mmCIF file of C-alpha atoms in Angstrom:
data_model
loop_
_atom_site.group_PDB
_atom_site.id
_atom_site.type_symbol
_atom_site.label_atom_id
_atom_site.label_comp_id
_atom_site.label_asym_id
_atom_site.label_seq_id
_atom_site.Cartn_x
_atom_site.Cartn_y
_atom_site.Cartn_z
ATOM 1 C CA UNK A 27 -14.685 13.240 -27.454
ATOM 2 C CA UNK A 28 -13.660 15.493 -24.556
ATOM 3 C CA UNK A 29 -10.433 14.739 -22.736
ATOM 4 C CA UNK A 30 -10.754 14.489 -18.973
ATOM 5 C CA UNK A 31 -7.530 16.221 -17.898
ATOM 6 C CA UNK A 32 -8.111 15.472 -14.216
ATOM 7 C CA UNK A 33 -8.451 11.772 -14.974
ATOM 8 C CA UNK A 34 -5.242 11.812 -17.024
ATOM 9 C CA UNK A 35 -3.404 13.686 -14.256
ATOM 10 C CA UNK A 36 -4.654 11.177 -11.686
ATOM 11 C CA UNK A 37 -3.429 8.284 -13.834
ATOM 12 C CA UNK A 38 -0.010 9.926 -14.180
ATOM 13 C CA UNK A 39 0.156 10.445 -10.410
ATOM 14 C CA UNK A 40 -0.752 6.783 -9.889
ATOM 15 C CA UNK A 41 2.033 5.561 -12.156
ATOM 16 C CA UNK A 42 4.580 7.910 -10.553
ATOM 17 C CA UNK A 43 3.545 6.697 -7.088
ATOM 18 C CA UNK A 44 3.698 3.045 -8.187
ATOM 19 C CA UNK A 45 7.182 3.581 -9.643
ATOM 20 C CA UNK A 46 8.458 5.180 -6.429
ATOM 21 C CA UNK A 47 7.018 2.288 -4.423
ATOM 22 C CA UNK A 48 8.729 -0.239 -6.703
ATOM 23 C CA UNK A 49 12.044 1.583 -6.342
ATOM 24 C CA UNK A 50 11.776 1.386 -2.554
ATOM 25 C CA UNK A 51 10.772 -2.290 -2.693
ATOM 26 C CA UNK A 52 13.686 -3.213 -4.962
ATOM 27 C CA UNK A 53 16.169 -1.333 -2.796
ATOM 28 C CA UNK A 54 14.984 -2.872 0.478
ATOM 29 C CA UNK A 55 14.728 -6.392 -0.977
ATOM 30 C CA UNK A 56 18.104 -6.358 -2.731
ATOM 31 C CA UNK A 57 20.194 -4.540 -0.127
ATOM 32 C CA UNK A 58 18.820 -5.968 3.118
ATOM 33 C CA UNK A 59 17.077 -9.290 2.392
ATOM 34 C CA UNK A 60 18.964 -11.008 -0.413
ATOM 35 C CA UNK A 61 22.492 -10.878 1.084
ATOM 36 C CA UNK A 62 21.204 -12.600 4.243
ATOM 37 C CA UNK A 63 19.095 -15.127 2.276
ATOM 38 C CA UNK A 64 15.894 -14.040 3.997
ATOM 39 C CA UNK A 65 12.694 -15.506 2.534
ATOM 40 C CA UNK A 66 9.451 -13.557 2.098
ATOM 41 C CA UNK A 67 5.981 -14.408 0.857
ATOM 42 C CA UNK A 68 4.520 -13.857 -2.582
ATOM 43 C CA UNK A 69 6.120 -14.467 -5.958
ATOM 44 C CA UNK A 70 9.146 -12.472 -4.806
ATOM 45 C CA UNK A 71 9.517 -15.079 -2.056
ATOM 46 C CA UNK A 72 9.269 -17.967 -4.544
ATOM 47 C CA UNK A 73 11.877 -16.281 -6.741
ATOM 48 C CA UNK A 74 14.135 -15.730 -3.736
ATOM 49 C CA UNK A 75 13.872 -19.404 -2.744
ATOM 50 C CA UNK A 76 14.792 -20.451 -6.304
ATOM 51 C CA UNK A 77 17.717 -18.018 -6.282
ATOM 52 C CA UNK A 78 19.063 -19.152 -2.902
ATOM 53 C CA UNK A 79 18.760 -22.828 -3.856
ATOM 54 C CA UNK A 80 19.937 -22.742 -7.483
ATOM 55 C CA UNK A 81 21.428 -19.322 -8.237
ATOM 56 C CA UNK A 82 18.852 -18.686 -10.998
ATOM 57 C CA UNK A 83 18.392 -14.921 -11.377
ATOM 58 C CA UNK A 84 15.565 -13.663 -9.202
ATOM 59 C CA UNK A 85 14.291 -11.131 -11.750
ATOM 60 C CA UNK A 86 13.863 -13.833 -14.407
ATOM 61 C CA UNK A 87 11.876 -16.227 -12.234
ATOM 62 C CA UNK A 88 9.805 -13.312 -10.891
ATOM 63 C CA UNK A 89 8.883 -12.251 -14.421
ATOM 64 C CA UNK A 90 8.191 -15.766 -15.716
ATOM 65 C CA UNK A 91 5.947 -16.767 -12.793
ATOM 66 C CA UNK A 92 3.976 -13.540 -13.033
ATOM 67 C CA UNK A 93 3.640 -13.897 -16.806
ATOM 68 C CA UNK A 94 2.071 -17.325 -16.356
ATOM 69 C CA UNK A 95 -0.294 -16.009 -13.678
ATOM 70 C CA UNK A 96 -1.311 -13.089 -15.909
ATOM 71 C CA UNK A 97 -2.166 -15.397 -18.791
ATOM 72 C CA UNK A 98 -4.361 -17.507 -16.507
ATOM 73 C CA UNK A 99 -6.025 -14.517 -14.829
ATOM 74 C CA UNK A 100 -6.554 -12.309 -17.877
ATOM 75 C CA UNK A 101 -9.926 -13.794 -18.783
ATOM 76 C CA UNK A 102 -11.039 -13.777 -15.152
ATOM 77 C CA UNK A 103 -10.040 -10.259 -14.110
ATOM 78 C CA UNK A 104 -9.821 -8.364 -17.397
ATOM 79 C CA UNK A 105 -7.404 -5.763 -18.781
ATOM 80 C CA UNK A 106 -8.678 -2.906 -16.627
ATOM 81 C CA UNK A 107 -7.664 -4.613 -13.397
ATOM 82 C CA UNK A 108 -4.374 -5.908 -14.764
ATOM 83 C CA UNK A 109 -3.032 -2.878 -16.684
ATOM 84 C CA UNK A 110 -1.157 -1.346 -13.738
ATOM 85 C CA UNK A 111 -0.231 -4.801 -12.488
ATOM 86 C CA UNK A 112 1.503 -5.564 -15.792
ATOM 87 C CA UNK A 113 3.360 -2.261 -15.554
ATOM 88 C CA UNK A 114 4.450 -3.035 -11.983
ATOM 89 C CA UNK A 115 5.649 -6.545 -12.917
ATOM 90 C CA UNK A 116 7.743 -5.254 -15.819
ATOM 91 C CA UNK A 117 9.262 -2.398 -13.820
ATOM 92 C CA UNK A 118 9.941 -4.502 -10.716
ATOM 93 C CA UNK A 119 11.551 -7.262 -12.804
ATOM 94 C CA UNK A 120 13.905 -4.661 -14.270
ATOM 95 C CA UNK A 121 14.628 -2.938 -10.951
ATOM 96 C CA UNK A 122 15.420 -6.182 -9.120
ATOM 97 C CA UNK A 123 18.060 -6.940 -11.739
ATOM 98 C CA UNK A 124 19.321 -3.355 -11.837
ATOM 99 C CA UNK A 125 19.867 -3.054 -8.085
ATOM 100 C CA UNK A 126 21.766 -6.349 -8.065
ATOM 101 C CA UNK A 127 24.276 -4.874 -10.534
ATOM 102 C CA UNK A 128 24.897 -2.044 -8.058
ATOM 103 C CA UNK A 129 25.437 -4.336 -5.080
ATOM 104 C CA UNK A 130 29.050 -4.878 -3.939
ATOM 105 C CA UNK A 131 30.229 -8.504 -3.983
ATOM 106 C CA UNK A 132 32.971 -10.370 -2.140
ATOM 107 C CA UNK A 133 35.710 -12.455 -3.757
ATOM 108 C CA UNK A 134 33.371 -15.469 -4.012
ATOM 109 C CA UNK A 135 30.803 -13.383 -5.914
ATOM 110 C CA UNK A 136 28.298 -13.238 -3.043
ATOM 111 C CA UNK A 137 26.502 -10.056 -2.092
ATOM 112 C CA UNK A 138 28.236 -8.093 0.656
ATOM 113 C CA UNK A 139 26.220 -7.981 3.867
ATOM 114 C CA UNK A 140 25.817 -4.264 4.379
ATOM 115 C CA UNK A 141 25.186 -4.477 8.129
ATOM 116 C CA UNK A 142 27.894 -7.083 8.688
ATOM 117 C CA UNK A 143 27.849 -10.712 9.747
ATOM 118 C CA UNK A 144 25.321 -11.821 12.353
ATOM 119 C CA UNK A 145 22.963 -8.894 11.726
ATOM 120 C CA UNK A 146 20.297 -11.004 10.026
ATOM 121 C CA UNK A 147 17.385 -9.888 12.180
ATOM 122 C CA UNK A 148 18.295 -6.195 12.036
ATOM 123 C CA UNK A 149 18.578 -6.479 8.262
ATOM 124 C CA UNK A 150 15.200 -8.243 8.196
ATOM 125 C CA UNK A 151 13.571 -5.394 10.135
ATOM 126 C CA UNK A 152 15.037 -2.697 7.883
ATOM 127 C CA UNK A 153 14.333 -4.590 4.673
ATOM 128 C CA UNK A 154 10.742 -5.533 5.505
ATOM 129 C CA UNK A 155 9.972 -2.051 6.792
ATOM 130 C CA UNK A 156 10.934 -0.805 3.334
ATOM 131 C CA UNK A 157 9.206 -3.546 1.339
ATOM 132 C CA UNK A 158 6.036 -3.316 3.440
ATOM 133 C CA UNK A 159 5.961 0.470 3.067
ATOM 134 C CA UNK A 160 6.611 0.096 -0.645
ATOM 135 C CA UNK A 161 3.654 -2.253 -1.061
ATOM 136 C CA UNK A 162 1.490 0.266 0.800
ATOM 137 C CA UNK A 163 2.595 3.022 -1.579
ATOM 138 C CA UNK A 164 1.812 0.833 -4.599
ATOM 139 C CA UNK A 165 -1.647 -0.128 -3.289
ATOM 140 C CA UNK A 166 -2.489 3.477 -2.334
ATOM 141 C CA UNK A 167 -1.812 4.434 -5.944
ATOM 142 C CA UNK A 168 -4.271 1.790 -7.195
ATOM 143 C CA UNK A 169 -1.502 -0.587 -8.232
ATOM 144 C CA UNK A 170 -0.452 -4.138 -7.490
ATOM 145 C CA UNK A 171 2.816 -6.030 -7.738
ATOM 146 C CA UNK A 172 0.978 -9.017 -9.179
ATOM 147 C CA UNK A 173 1.960 -12.484 -8.049
ATOM 148 C CA UNK A 174 -0.203 -13.953 -5.336
ATOM 149 C CA UNK A 175 -2.410 -10.836 -5.499
ATOM 150 C CA UNK A 176 -3.629 -12.143 -8.871
ATOM 151 C CA UNK A 177 -4.407 -15.560 -7.394
ATOM 152 C CA UNK A 178 -6.195 -14.000 -4.413
ATOM 153 C CA UNK A 179 -8.292 -11.695 -6.629
ATOM 154 C CA UNK A 180 -9.230 -14.626 -8.882
ATOM 155 C CA UNK A 181 -10.257 -16.824 -5.938
ATOM 156 C CA UNK A 182 -12.174 -13.954 -4.317
ATOM 157 C CA UNK A 183 -14.190 -13.408 -7.503
ATOM 158 C CA UNK A 184 -15.754 -16.873 -7.355
ATOM 159 C CA UNK A 185 -15.435 -17.969 -3.727
ATOM 160 C CA UNK A 186 -16.287 -16.357 -0.399
ATOM 161 C CA UNK A 187 -12.693 -16.048 0.798
ATOM 162 C CA UNK A 188 -11.261 -12.660 1.739
ATOM 163 C CA UNK A 189 -8.133 -11.452 -0.060
ATOM 164 C CA UNK A 190 -6.230 -11.398 3.228
ATOM 165 C CA UNK A 191 -7.103 -15.023 4.006
ATOM 166 C CA UNK A 192 -5.974 -16.266 0.596
ATOM 167 C CA UNK A 193 -2.750 -14.226 0.660
ATOM 168 C CA UNK A 194 -1.863 -15.407 4.168
ATOM 169 C CA UNK A 195 -2.446 -19.047 3.231
ATOM 170 C CA UNK A 196 -0.285 -18.735 0.098
ATOM 171 C CA UNK A 197 2.522 -16.956 1.975
ATOM 172 C CA UNK A 198 2.548 -19.682 4.628
ATOM 173 C CA UNK A 199 2.854 -22.317 1.895
ATOM 174 C CA UNK A 200 5.686 -20.456 0.179
ATOM 175 C CA UNK A 201 7.693 -19.816 3.344
ATOM 176 C CA UNK A 202 6.982 -23.281 4.740
ATOM 177 C CA UNK A 203 8.349 -24.876 1.548
ATOM 178 C CA UNK A 204 11.850 -24.027 2.794
ATOM 179 C CA UNK A 205 11.558 -27.029 5.118
ATOM 180 C CA UNK A 206 11.515 -29.342 2.069
ATOM 181 C CA UNK A 207 14.641 -27.977 0.328
ATOM 182 C CA UNK A 208 17.878 -29.829 1.292
ATOM 183 C CA UNK A 209 20.035 -27.060 -0.232
ATOM 184 C CA UNK A 210 19.162 -24.857 2.755
ATOM 185 C CA UNK A 211 20.993 -27.112 5.201
ATOM 186 C CA UNK A 212 19.827 -29.361 7.988
ATOM 187 C CA UNK A 213 16.358 -29.211 9.510
ATOM 188 C CA UNK A 214 17.443 -26.683 12.159
ATOM 189 C CA UNK A 215 18.759 -24.288 9.507
ATOM 190 C CA UNK A 216 15.615 -24.713 7.423
ATOM 191 C CA UNK A 217 13.449 -24.029 10.473
ATOM 192 C CA UNK A 218 15.551 -20.930 11.088
ATOM 193 C CA UNK A 219 14.731 -19.685 7.567
ATOM 194 C CA UNK A 220 11.027 -20.390 8.033
ATOM 195 C CA UNK A 221 10.905 -18.483 11.331
ATOM 196 C CA UNK A 222 12.625 -15.516 9.719
ATOM 197 C CA UNK A 223 10.183 -15.763 6.815
ATOM 198 C CA UNK A 224 7.236 -15.603 9.199
ATOM 199 C CA UNK A 225 8.776 -12.497 10.757
ATOM 200 C CA UNK A 226 8.897 -10.869 7.332
ATOM 201 C CA UNK A 227 5.153 -11.527 6.972
ATOM 202 C CA UNK A 228 4.395 -9.836 10.295
ATOM 203 C CA UNK A 229 6.523 -6.745 9.631
ATOM 204 C CA UNK A 230 5.449 -6.285 6.001
ATOM 205 C CA UNK A 231 1.755 -6.684 6.861
ATOM 206 C CA UNK A 232 2.102 -4.264 9.779
ATOM 207 C CA UNK A 233 3.709 -1.578 7.596
ATOM 208 C CA UNK A 234 1.187 -2.185 4.818
ATOM 209 C CA UNK A 235 -1.788 -1.862 7.184
ATOM 210 C CA UNK A 236 -0.227 1.150 8.921
ATOM 211 C CA UNK A 237 0.148 3.099 5.689
ATOM 212 C CA UNK A 238 -3.223 2.059 4.281
ATOM 213 C CA UNK A 239 -5.137 2.887 7.471
ATOM 214 C CA UNK A 240 -3.260 6.142 8.039
ATOM 215 C CA UNK A 241 -4.066 7.326 4.528
ATOM 216 C CA UNK A 242 -7.721 6.358 4.883
ATOM 217 C CA UNK A 243 -8.282 7.921 8.312
ATOM 218 C CA UNK A 244 -11.251 10.255 8.196
ATOM 219 C CA UNK A 245 -12.495 13.056 10.438
ATOM 220 C CA UNK A 246 -15.770 14.874 10.963
ATOM 221 C CA UNK A 247 -16.019 18.646 11.367
ATOM 222 C CA UNK A 248 -18.908 20.480 13.014
ATOM 223 C CA UNK A 249 -18.565 24.213 12.345
ATOM 224 C CA UNK A 250 -20.656 26.887 14.096
ATOM 225 C CA UNK A 251 -20.205 30.318 12.549
ATOM 226 C CA UNK A 252 -22.204 33.373 11.523
ATOM 227 C CA UNK A 253 -20.197 33.296 8.292
ATOM 228 C CA UNK A 254 -21.257 29.743 7.533
ATOM 229 C CA UNK A 255 -22.148 30.570 3.919
ATOM 230 C CA UNK A 256 -18.669 31.950 3.158
ATOM 231 C CA UNK A 257 -16.951 29.002 4.844
ATOM 232 C CA UNK A 258 -19.111 26.492 2.972
ATOM 233 C CA UNK A 259 -18.406 28.231 -0.355
ATOM 234 C CA UNK A 260 -14.653 28.313 0.307
ATOM 235 C CA UNK A 261 -14.442 24.634 1.278
ATOM 236 C CA UNK A 262 -16.676 23.612 -1.613
ATOM 237 C CA UNK A 263 -14.665 25.531 -4.225
ATOM 238 C CA UNK A 264 -11.097 25.302 -2.911
ATOM 239 C CA UNK A 265 -11.230 21.643 -1.875
ATOM 240 C CA UNK A 266 -14.062 20.601 -4.202
ATOM 241 C CA UNK A 267 -15.537 19.029 -1.093
ATOM 242 C CA UNK A 268 -19.145 18.377 -0.158
ATOM 243 C CA UNK A 269 -20.593 20.305 2.771
ATOM 244 C CA UNK A 270 -23.807 19.468 4.622
ATOM 245 C CA UNK A 271 -25.742 22.364 6.209
ATOM 246 C CA UNK A 272 -27.754 21.480 9.296
ATOM 247 C CA UNK A 273 -30.357 23.578 11.110
ATOM 248 C CA UNK A 274 -29.402 24.218 14.731
ATOM 249 C CA UNK A 275 -31.139 25.911 17.639
ATOM 250 C CA UNK A 276 -29.238 27.359 20.605
ATOM 251 C CA UNK A 277 -30.724 26.315 23.943
ATOM 252 C CA UNK A 278 -29.363 29.273 25.910
ATOM 253 C CA UNK A 279 -29.717 32.020 23.295
ATOM 254 C CA UNK A 280 -32.806 30.618 21.595
ATOM 255 C CA UNK A 281 -31.337 31.687 18.265
ATOM 256 C CA UNK A 282 -31.479 29.696 15.057
ATOM 257 C CA UNK A 283 -28.034 28.637 13.853
ATOM 258 C CA UNK A 284 -26.671 26.978 10.740
ATOM 259 C CA UNK A 285 -24.159 24.206 11.381
ATOM 260 C CA UNK A 286 -21.725 22.913 8.768
ATOM 261 C CA UNK A 287 -21.029 19.185 8.840
ATOM 262 C CA UNK A 288 -18.031 17.980 6.838
ATOM 263 C CA UNK A 289 -16.552 14.502 6.441
ATOM 264 C CA UNK A 290 -12.973 14.665 5.190
ATOM 265 C CA UNK A 291 -9.696 12.822 5.011
ATOM 266 C CA UNK A 292 -7.447 13.446 7.991
ATOM 267 C CA UNK A 293 -4.736 14.927 5.767
ATOM 268 C CA UNK A 294 -7.220 17.623 4.680
ATOM 269 C CA UNK A 295 -7.719 18.859 8.246
ATOM 270 C CA UNK A 296 -5.016 21.539 8.197
ATOM 271 C CA UNK A 297 -6.360 23.104 4.996
ATOM 272 C CA UNK A 298 -9.915 23.150 6.376
ATOM 273 C CA UNK A 299 -8.759 24.823 9.603
ATOM 274 C CA UNK A 300 -6.870 27.458 7.595
ATOM 275 C CA UNK A 301 -9.952 28.236 5.522
ATOM 276 C CA UNK A 302 -12.113 28.579 8.639
ATOM 277 C CA UNK A 303 -9.583 30.792 10.419
ATOM 278 C CA UNK A 304 -9.109 33.074 7.406
ATOM 279 C CA UNK A 305 -12.880 33.708 7.187
ATOM 280 C CA UNK A 306 -14.015 33.622 10.827
ATOM 281 C CA UNK A 307 -11.319 33.337 13.534
ATOM 282 C CA UNK A 308 -14.125 33.294 16.156
ATOM 283 C CA UNK A 309 -15.833 30.222 14.695
ATOM 284 C CA UNK A 310 -16.600 27.329 17.042
ATOM 285 C CA UNK A 311 -15.247 24.110 15.532
ATOM 286 C CA UNK A 312 -15.239 20.525 16.700
ATOM 287 C CA UNK A 313 -13.192 17.813 15.017
ATOM 288 C CA UNK A 314 -13.660 14.130 15.754
ATOM 289 C CA UNK A 315 -12.168 10.932 14.354
ATOM 290 C CA UNK A 316 -14.550 8.515 12.688
ATOM 291 C CA UNK A 317 -14.014 4.774 12.350
ATOM 292 C CA UNK A 318 -15.023 4.568 8.707
ATOM 293 C CA UNK A 319 -16.609 6.663 5.973
ATOM 294 C CA UNK A 320 -18.159 4.930 2.990
ATOM 295 C CA UNK A 321 -19.518 6.413 -0.198
ATOM 296 C CA UNK A 322 -18.430 8.678 -3.037
ATOM 297 C CA UNK A 323 -14.953 10.065 -2.419
ATOM 298 C CA UNK A 324 -14.264 7.618 0.402
ATOM 299 C CA UNK A 325 -14.179 3.826 0.765
ATOM 300 C CA UNK A 326 -16.627 1.574 -1.021
ATOM 301 C CA UNK A 327 -19.177 -0.495 0.880
ATOM 302 C CA UNK A 328 -18.105 -4.114 0.330
ATOM 303 C CA UNK A 329 -20.630 -5.999 2.484
ATOM 304 C CA UNK A 330 -22.449 -8.689 0.509
#
């Protein structure tokens, strides 16, 4: 059996990326959201609600709820889907507890509000910017933090509901449940928590979409050069990238011309330009943004 070293390296990179994302999530959640008792969606939101209302450790409830969801979903989704999710749940459960031990506390044992009293909304913005970015990092590395993602994936497997629709509905239920908990104060105070919770949804989803879309942005290159063969070879070998060679015909000159057509990730643009310039500084190159690229090496076609 041959060992695919590239596959192993990619898996290692995924787990490193997931771990970094979880570190950022734990830091943002613990430092900026918990001291101000700000509620979010997902299982982390359920755990936060339990913690604010009863004082039960957030990392314990987070782990227990996810463990129950994993048991239910294991037969539906399988080990392959859940392997990195299990890793993320274990690591995040540990990190949430670890960061709480590092947090300064006042004389009453409550977390110190880093930004000071009355800075709830500023803390919400900073915290959710971090947690939303962290979720984007985890998803970009083929991971998941579990929780409601497991429910959404299970529902999506058997019913024609998008993941986003299911997740939004569940988050609204979780955040809205604050209205039913007397420990959070009178109805005005509970409404205040719900409104802040809805703001966390908006900011986290914005950061998540921003990172995901930015990473997936693609571009199209059209390269006109007499050294088209050398450029194609360099891009194909150095980037291990596919290159399409088109037959062109100049209207003014009447000459036949080979044209290289390349679809690439936006973050590969600089490398491609460097390769072109090093081989033929006089090459004529056009670069255009494309809305979506689907197929091998890019996004999968998911239309039913």
